[in-house]
Coordinates of C-alpha atoms in Angstrom, one line a residue:
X1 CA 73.4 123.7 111.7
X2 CA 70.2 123.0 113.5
X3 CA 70.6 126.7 115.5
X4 CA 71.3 128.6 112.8
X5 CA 68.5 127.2 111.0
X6 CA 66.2 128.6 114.1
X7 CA 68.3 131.7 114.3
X8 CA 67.4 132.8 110.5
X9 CA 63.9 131.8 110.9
X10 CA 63.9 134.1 114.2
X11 CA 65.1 136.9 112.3
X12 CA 62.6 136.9 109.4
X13 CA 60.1 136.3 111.7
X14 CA 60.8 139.4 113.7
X15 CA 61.6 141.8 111.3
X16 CA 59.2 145.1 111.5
X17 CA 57.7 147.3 109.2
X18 CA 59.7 149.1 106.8
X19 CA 58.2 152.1 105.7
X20 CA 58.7 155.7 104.6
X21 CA 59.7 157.8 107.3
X22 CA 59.2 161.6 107.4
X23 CA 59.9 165.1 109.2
X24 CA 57.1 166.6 110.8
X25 CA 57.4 169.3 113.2
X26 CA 61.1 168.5 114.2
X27 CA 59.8 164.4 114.5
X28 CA 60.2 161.7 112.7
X29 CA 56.7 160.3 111.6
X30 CA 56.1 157.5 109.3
X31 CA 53.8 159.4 106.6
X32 CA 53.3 155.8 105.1
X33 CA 52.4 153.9 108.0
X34 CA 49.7 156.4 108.8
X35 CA 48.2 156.2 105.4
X36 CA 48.5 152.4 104.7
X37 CA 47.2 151.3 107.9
X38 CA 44.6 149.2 107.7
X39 CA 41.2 150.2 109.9
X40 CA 41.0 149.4 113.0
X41 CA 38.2 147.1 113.2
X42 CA 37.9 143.9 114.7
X43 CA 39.7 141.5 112.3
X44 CA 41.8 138.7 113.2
X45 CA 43.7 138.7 110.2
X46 CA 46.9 139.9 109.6
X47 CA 47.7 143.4 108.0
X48 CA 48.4 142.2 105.0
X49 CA 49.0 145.2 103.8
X50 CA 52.4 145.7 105.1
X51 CA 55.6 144.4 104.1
X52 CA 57.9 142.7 106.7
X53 CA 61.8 143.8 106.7
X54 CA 63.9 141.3 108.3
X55 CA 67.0 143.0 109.7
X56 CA 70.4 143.6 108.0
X57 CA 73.2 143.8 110.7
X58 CA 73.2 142.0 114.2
X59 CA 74.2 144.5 117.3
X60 CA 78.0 145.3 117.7
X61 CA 77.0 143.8 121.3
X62 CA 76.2 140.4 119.6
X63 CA 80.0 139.2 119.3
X64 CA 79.0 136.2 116.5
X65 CA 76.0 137.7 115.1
X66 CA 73.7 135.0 115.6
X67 CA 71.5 137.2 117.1
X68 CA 72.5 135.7 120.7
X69 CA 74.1 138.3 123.0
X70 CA 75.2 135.9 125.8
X71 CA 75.0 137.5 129.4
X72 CA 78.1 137.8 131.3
X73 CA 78.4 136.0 133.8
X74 CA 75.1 133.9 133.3
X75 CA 72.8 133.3 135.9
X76 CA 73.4 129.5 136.8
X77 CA 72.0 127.1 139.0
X78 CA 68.5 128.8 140.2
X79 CA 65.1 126.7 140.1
X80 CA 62.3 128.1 140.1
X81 CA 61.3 129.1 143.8
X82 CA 57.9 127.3 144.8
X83 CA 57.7 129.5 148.6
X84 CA 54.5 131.2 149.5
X85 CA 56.3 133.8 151.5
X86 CA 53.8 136.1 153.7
X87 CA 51.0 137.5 151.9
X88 CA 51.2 140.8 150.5
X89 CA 48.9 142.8 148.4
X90 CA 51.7 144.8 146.6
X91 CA 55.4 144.0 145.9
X92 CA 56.4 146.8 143.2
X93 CA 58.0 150.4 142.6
X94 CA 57.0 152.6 139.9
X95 CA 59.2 154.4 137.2
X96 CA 58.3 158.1 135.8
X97 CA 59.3 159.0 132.8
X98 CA 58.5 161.5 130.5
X99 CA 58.6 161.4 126.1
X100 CA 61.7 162.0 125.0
X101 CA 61.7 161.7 121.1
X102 CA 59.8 160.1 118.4
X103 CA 61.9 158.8 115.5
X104 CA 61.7 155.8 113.0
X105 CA 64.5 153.6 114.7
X106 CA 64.3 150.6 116.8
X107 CA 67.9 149.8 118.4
X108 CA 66.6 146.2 119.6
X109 CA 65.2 145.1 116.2
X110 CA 67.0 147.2 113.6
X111 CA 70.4 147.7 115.2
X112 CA 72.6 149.8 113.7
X113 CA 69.8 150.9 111.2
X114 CA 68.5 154.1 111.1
X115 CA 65.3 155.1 109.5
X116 CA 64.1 151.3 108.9
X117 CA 61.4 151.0 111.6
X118 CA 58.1 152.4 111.9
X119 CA 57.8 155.6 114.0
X120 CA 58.2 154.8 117.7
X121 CA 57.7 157.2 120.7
X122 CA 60.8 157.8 123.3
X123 CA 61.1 158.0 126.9
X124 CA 63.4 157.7 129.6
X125 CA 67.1 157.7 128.2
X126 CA 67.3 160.8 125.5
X127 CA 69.5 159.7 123.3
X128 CA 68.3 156.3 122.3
X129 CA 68.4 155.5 118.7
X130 CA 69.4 153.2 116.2
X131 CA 72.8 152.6 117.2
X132 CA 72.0 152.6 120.8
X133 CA 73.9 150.0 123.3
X134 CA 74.2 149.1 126.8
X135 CA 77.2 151.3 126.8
X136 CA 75.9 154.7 125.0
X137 CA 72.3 154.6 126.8
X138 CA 75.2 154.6 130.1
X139 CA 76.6 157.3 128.7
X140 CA 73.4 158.9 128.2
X141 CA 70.4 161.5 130.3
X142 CA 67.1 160.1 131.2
X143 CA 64.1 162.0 131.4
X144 CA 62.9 159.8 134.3
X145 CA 62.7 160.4 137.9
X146 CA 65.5 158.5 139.2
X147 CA 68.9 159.5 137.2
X148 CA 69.6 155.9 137.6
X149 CA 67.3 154.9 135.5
X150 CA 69.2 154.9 131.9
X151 CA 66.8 152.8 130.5
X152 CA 65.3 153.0 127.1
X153 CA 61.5 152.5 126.7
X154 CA 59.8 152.9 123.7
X155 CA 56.4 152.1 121.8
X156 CA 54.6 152.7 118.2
X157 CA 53.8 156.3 117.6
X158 CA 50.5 157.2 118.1
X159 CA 48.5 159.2 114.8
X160 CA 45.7 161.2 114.8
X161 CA 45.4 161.6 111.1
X162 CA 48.9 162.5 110.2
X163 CA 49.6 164.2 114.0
X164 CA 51.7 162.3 116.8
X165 CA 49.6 162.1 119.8
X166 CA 52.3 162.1 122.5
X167 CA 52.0 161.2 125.9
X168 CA 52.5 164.4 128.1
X169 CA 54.2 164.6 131.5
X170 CA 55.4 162.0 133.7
X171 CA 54.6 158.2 132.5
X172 CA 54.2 155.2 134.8
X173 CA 56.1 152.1 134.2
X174 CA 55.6 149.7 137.2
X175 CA 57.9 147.1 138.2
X176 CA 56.2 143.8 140.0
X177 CA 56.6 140.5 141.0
X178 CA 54.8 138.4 138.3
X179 CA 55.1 135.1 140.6
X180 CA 53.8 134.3 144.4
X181 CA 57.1 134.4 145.8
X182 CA 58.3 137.7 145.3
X183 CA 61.0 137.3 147.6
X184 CA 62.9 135.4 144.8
X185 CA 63.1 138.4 142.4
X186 CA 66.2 139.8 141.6
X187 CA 67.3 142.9 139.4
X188 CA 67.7 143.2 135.5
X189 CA 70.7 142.4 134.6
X190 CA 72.8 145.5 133.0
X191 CA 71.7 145.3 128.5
X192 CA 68.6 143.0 128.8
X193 CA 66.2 143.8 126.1
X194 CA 63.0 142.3 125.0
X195 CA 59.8 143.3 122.7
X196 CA 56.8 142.8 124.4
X197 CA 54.1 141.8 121.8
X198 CA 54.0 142.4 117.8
X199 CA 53.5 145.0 115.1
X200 CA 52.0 141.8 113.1
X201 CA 49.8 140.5 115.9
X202 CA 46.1 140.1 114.7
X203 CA 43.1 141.6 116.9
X204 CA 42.8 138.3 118.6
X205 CA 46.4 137.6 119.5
X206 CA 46.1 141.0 121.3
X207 CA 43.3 140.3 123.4
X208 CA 44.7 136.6 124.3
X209 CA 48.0 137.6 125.0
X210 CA 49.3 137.5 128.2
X211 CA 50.0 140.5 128.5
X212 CA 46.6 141.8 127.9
X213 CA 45.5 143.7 131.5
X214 CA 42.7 146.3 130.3
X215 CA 43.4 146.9 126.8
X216 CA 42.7 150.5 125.6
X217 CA 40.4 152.0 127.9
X218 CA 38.4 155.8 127.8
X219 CA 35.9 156.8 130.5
X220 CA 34.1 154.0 131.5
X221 CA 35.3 151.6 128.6
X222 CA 37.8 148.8 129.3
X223 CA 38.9 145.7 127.7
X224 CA 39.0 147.2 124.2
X225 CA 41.0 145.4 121.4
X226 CA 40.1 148.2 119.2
X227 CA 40.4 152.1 120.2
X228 CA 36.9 152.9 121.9
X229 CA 34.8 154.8 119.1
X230 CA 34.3 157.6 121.4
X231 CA 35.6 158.9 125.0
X232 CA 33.8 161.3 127.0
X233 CA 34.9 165.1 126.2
X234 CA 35.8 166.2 130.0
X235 CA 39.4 167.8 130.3
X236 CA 40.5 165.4 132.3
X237 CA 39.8 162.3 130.0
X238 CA 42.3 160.4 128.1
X239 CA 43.3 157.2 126.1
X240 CA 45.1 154.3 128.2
X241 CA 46.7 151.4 127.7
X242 CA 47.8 148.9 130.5
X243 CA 50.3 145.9 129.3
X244 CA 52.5 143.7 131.3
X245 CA 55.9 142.1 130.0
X246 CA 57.0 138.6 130.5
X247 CA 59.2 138.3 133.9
X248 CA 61.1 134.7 133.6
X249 CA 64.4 134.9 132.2
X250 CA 66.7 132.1 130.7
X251 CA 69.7 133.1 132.6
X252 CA 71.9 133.1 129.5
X253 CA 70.8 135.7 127.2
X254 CA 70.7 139.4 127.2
X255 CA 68.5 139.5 123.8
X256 CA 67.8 136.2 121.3
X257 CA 67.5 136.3 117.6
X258 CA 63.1 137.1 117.5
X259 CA 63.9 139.3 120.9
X260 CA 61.6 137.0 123.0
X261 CA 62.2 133.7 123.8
X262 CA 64.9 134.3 126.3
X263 CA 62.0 135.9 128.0
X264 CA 59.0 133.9 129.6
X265 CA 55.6 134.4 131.5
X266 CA 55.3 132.8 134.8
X267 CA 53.2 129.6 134.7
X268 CA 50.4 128.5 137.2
X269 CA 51.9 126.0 139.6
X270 CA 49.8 122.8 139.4
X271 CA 47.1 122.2 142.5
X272 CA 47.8 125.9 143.2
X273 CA 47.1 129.1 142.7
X274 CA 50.3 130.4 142.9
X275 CA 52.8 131.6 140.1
X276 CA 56.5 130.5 139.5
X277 CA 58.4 130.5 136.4
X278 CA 59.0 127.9 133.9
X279 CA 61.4 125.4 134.5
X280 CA 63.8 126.9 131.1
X281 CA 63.5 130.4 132.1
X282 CA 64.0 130.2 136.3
X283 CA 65.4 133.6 137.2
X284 CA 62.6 135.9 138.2
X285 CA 62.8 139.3 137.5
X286 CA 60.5 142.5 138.0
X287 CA 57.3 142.3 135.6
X288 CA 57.5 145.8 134.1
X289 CA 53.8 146.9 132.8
X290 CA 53.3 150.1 130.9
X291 CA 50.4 152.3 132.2
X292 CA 50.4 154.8 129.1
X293 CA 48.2 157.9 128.6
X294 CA 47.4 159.3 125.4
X295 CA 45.6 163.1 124.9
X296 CA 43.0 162.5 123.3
X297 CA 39.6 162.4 123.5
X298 CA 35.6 162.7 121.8
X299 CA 35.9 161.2 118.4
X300 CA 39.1 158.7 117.8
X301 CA 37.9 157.4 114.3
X302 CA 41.3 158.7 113.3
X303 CA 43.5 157.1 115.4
X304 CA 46.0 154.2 114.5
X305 CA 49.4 153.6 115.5
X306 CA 52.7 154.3 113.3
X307 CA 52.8 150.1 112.9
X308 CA 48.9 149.9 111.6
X309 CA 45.5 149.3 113.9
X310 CA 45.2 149.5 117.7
X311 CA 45.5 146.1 118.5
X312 CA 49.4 146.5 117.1
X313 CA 50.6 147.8 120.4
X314 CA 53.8 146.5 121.1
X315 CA 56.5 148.2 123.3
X316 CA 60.3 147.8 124.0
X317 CA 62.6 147.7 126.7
X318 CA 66.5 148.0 127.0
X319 CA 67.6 147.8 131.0
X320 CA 70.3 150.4 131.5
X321 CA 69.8 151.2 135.2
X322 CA 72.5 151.9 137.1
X323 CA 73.1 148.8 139.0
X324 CA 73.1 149.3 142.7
X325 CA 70.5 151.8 142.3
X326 CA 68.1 148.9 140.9
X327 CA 68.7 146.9 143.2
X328 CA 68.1 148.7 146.2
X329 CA 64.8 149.3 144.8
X330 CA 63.8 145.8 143.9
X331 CA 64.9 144.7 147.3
X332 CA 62.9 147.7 149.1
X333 CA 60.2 147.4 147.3
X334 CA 59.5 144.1 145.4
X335 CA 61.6 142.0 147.6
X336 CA 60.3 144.0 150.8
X337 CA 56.5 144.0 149.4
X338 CA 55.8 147.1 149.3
X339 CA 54.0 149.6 146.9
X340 CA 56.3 151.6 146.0
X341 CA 56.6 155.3 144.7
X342 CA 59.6 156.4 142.2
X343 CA 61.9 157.4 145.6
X344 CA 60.7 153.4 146.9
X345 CA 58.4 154.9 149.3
X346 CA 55.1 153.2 150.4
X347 CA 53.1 156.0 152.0
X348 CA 50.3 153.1 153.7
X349 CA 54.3 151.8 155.3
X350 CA 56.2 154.8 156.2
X351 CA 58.1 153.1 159.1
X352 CA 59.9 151.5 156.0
X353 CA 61.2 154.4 155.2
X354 CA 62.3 154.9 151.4
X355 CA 65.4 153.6 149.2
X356 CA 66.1 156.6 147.2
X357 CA 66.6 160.4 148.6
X358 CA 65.2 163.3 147.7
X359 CA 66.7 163.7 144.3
X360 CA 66.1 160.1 143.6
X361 CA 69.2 158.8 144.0
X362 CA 70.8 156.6 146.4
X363 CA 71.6 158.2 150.2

């Protein structure tokens, strides 16, 4: 009685905006989002102005709807590794993937619901949508690099006044170790999904989250929790966001009722300076950050995102990679400490040679 109590409370609490959505140019935009959204200035208190929707309907994956969708098999038996394997300055591989849609679904927190989320933007798999699963995104094309790489990654739509501002060409989503011993990472497993922050967070739970690298960031202007009020004019200047997911995993879940706590970050090891992952969440897995870049430039007094001000940023991911293709890069490149292009080639360690061929794929 206890869990269901939790599980309830998980899935009011992680409900997202439910707003108008609307057609413009061929994309879903959410013309309500844009105009309610409050400003973007530097309060730490909630947008009230918005109205939480919890979800109706658990995912056909969940097979009791509790909002548990229970990995099989689980990953039993692993502590947390404590090595300090040889020192290496990089341990990670990089994904490329392009925009693929924008539309007001979100498959992870409105399953089976189309039209109830605030706009998000698309890439990798193309036909991820409100009644996406492990098995259609399998089914589906990817925009990225590596055909393997099914995966569905998504994020609020960007606004500039009422117009998306879409990423254009390729998009780098990098895949670390998050703890010392990179040696002990291992692959996603095949349906894991997780939402990296909240539409609902306040300005300050952005900048303290631990996810936080650079914030949004123009010319010389870092750290920002709110868009920078201006960015130099020069062509090849644009708005960028760098954010880094939790990488500790329970071991039991493929998704939990609020979509994060069978997700952790790694901890600091005490007397150390070294990284490992909580005791309740021991399986390490890649730390996937989003390097996102947005074309736009000059004045951004306009600017918000389709779930209200800048420090709303959240994304979303849904692991559908094929599975030996993942794993060979994690074990080239994480495992092997290397860094990494999308074919798992290191260019400073060419003697390594690279995991993926030509087209991407596996030789």
């Amino acid at each position: 009685m206890a869990r269901r109590s939790k599980i309830v409370s998980g899935l009011l609490v992680t409900g997202a905006l439910l707003v108008t959505s609307l057609g413009v140019g061929g994309m879903a935009l959410n013309a309500n989002a844009a105009q309610e959204a409050p400003s973007s200035g530097s309060s730490s208190v909630a947008h009230a102005s918005h109205a939480m929707a919890a979800s109706t309907l658990a995912s056909t994956e969940d097979p009791d709807g509790d909002g548990y969708i229970p990995a099989d098999p689980p990953v039993t038996g692993v502590e947390p590794s404590m090595k300090e394997p040889p020192h290496r300055y990089f341990h990670e591989f990089q994904a490329h993937c392009t925009v693929t849609h924008t539309r007001p679904d979100d498959p992870i927190v409105y399953p089976g619901q189309p039209g109830k989320s605030h706009d998000h933007t698309f890439m990798g798999n193309t036909t991820t949508d409100a009644n996406s699963t492990t098995a259609s995104l399998d089914a589906g094309s990817t925009t990225c690099l590596a055909p393997g790489d099914k995966s569905g990654y998504w994020m609020p739509t960007m606004l500039e006044g009422d117009k998306p501002v879409l990423p254009v060409g390729e998009q780098t989503i990098y895949y670390k170790a998050g703890v010392t011993d990179y040696t002990s990472v291992r692959p996603f497993p095949k349906g894991l999904r997780f939402v990296v922050g909240s539409p609902m967070q306040t300005a300050q739970e952005f900048r303290d989250h631990r996810g936080f690298v650079e914030g949004w960031e123009c010319g010389t202007s870092y750290f920002n929790v709110d868009f920078p009020k201006d960015c130099p004019t020069t062509a090849d200047t644009q708005l960028n966001i760098r954010f880094q997911a939790p990488s500790c995993w329970d071991g039991k879940y493929l998704d939990a009722p609020d979509h994060k706590s069978h997700m952790a970050y790694p901890v600091v090891v005490p007397g150390t300076n070294n990284n490992a992952c909580p005791a309740d969440h021991p399986v390490a897995l890649p730390m996937i950050e989003f390097k996102m870049a947005f074309p736009v430039n000059g004045d951004l007094s306009q600017l918000r995102l389709a779930s209200g001000p800048s420090y709303s940023f959240h994304y979303d991911f849904f692991n559908a990679w094929d599975a030996p293709t993942l794993k060979a890069m994690v074990d080239h490149c994480v495992v092997g400490g290397l860094q990494c292009d999308p074919r798992g080639y290191d260019q400073s360690h060419p003697e390594a040679g690279a995991a993926l061929d030509e087209n991407y794929e596996l030789p």
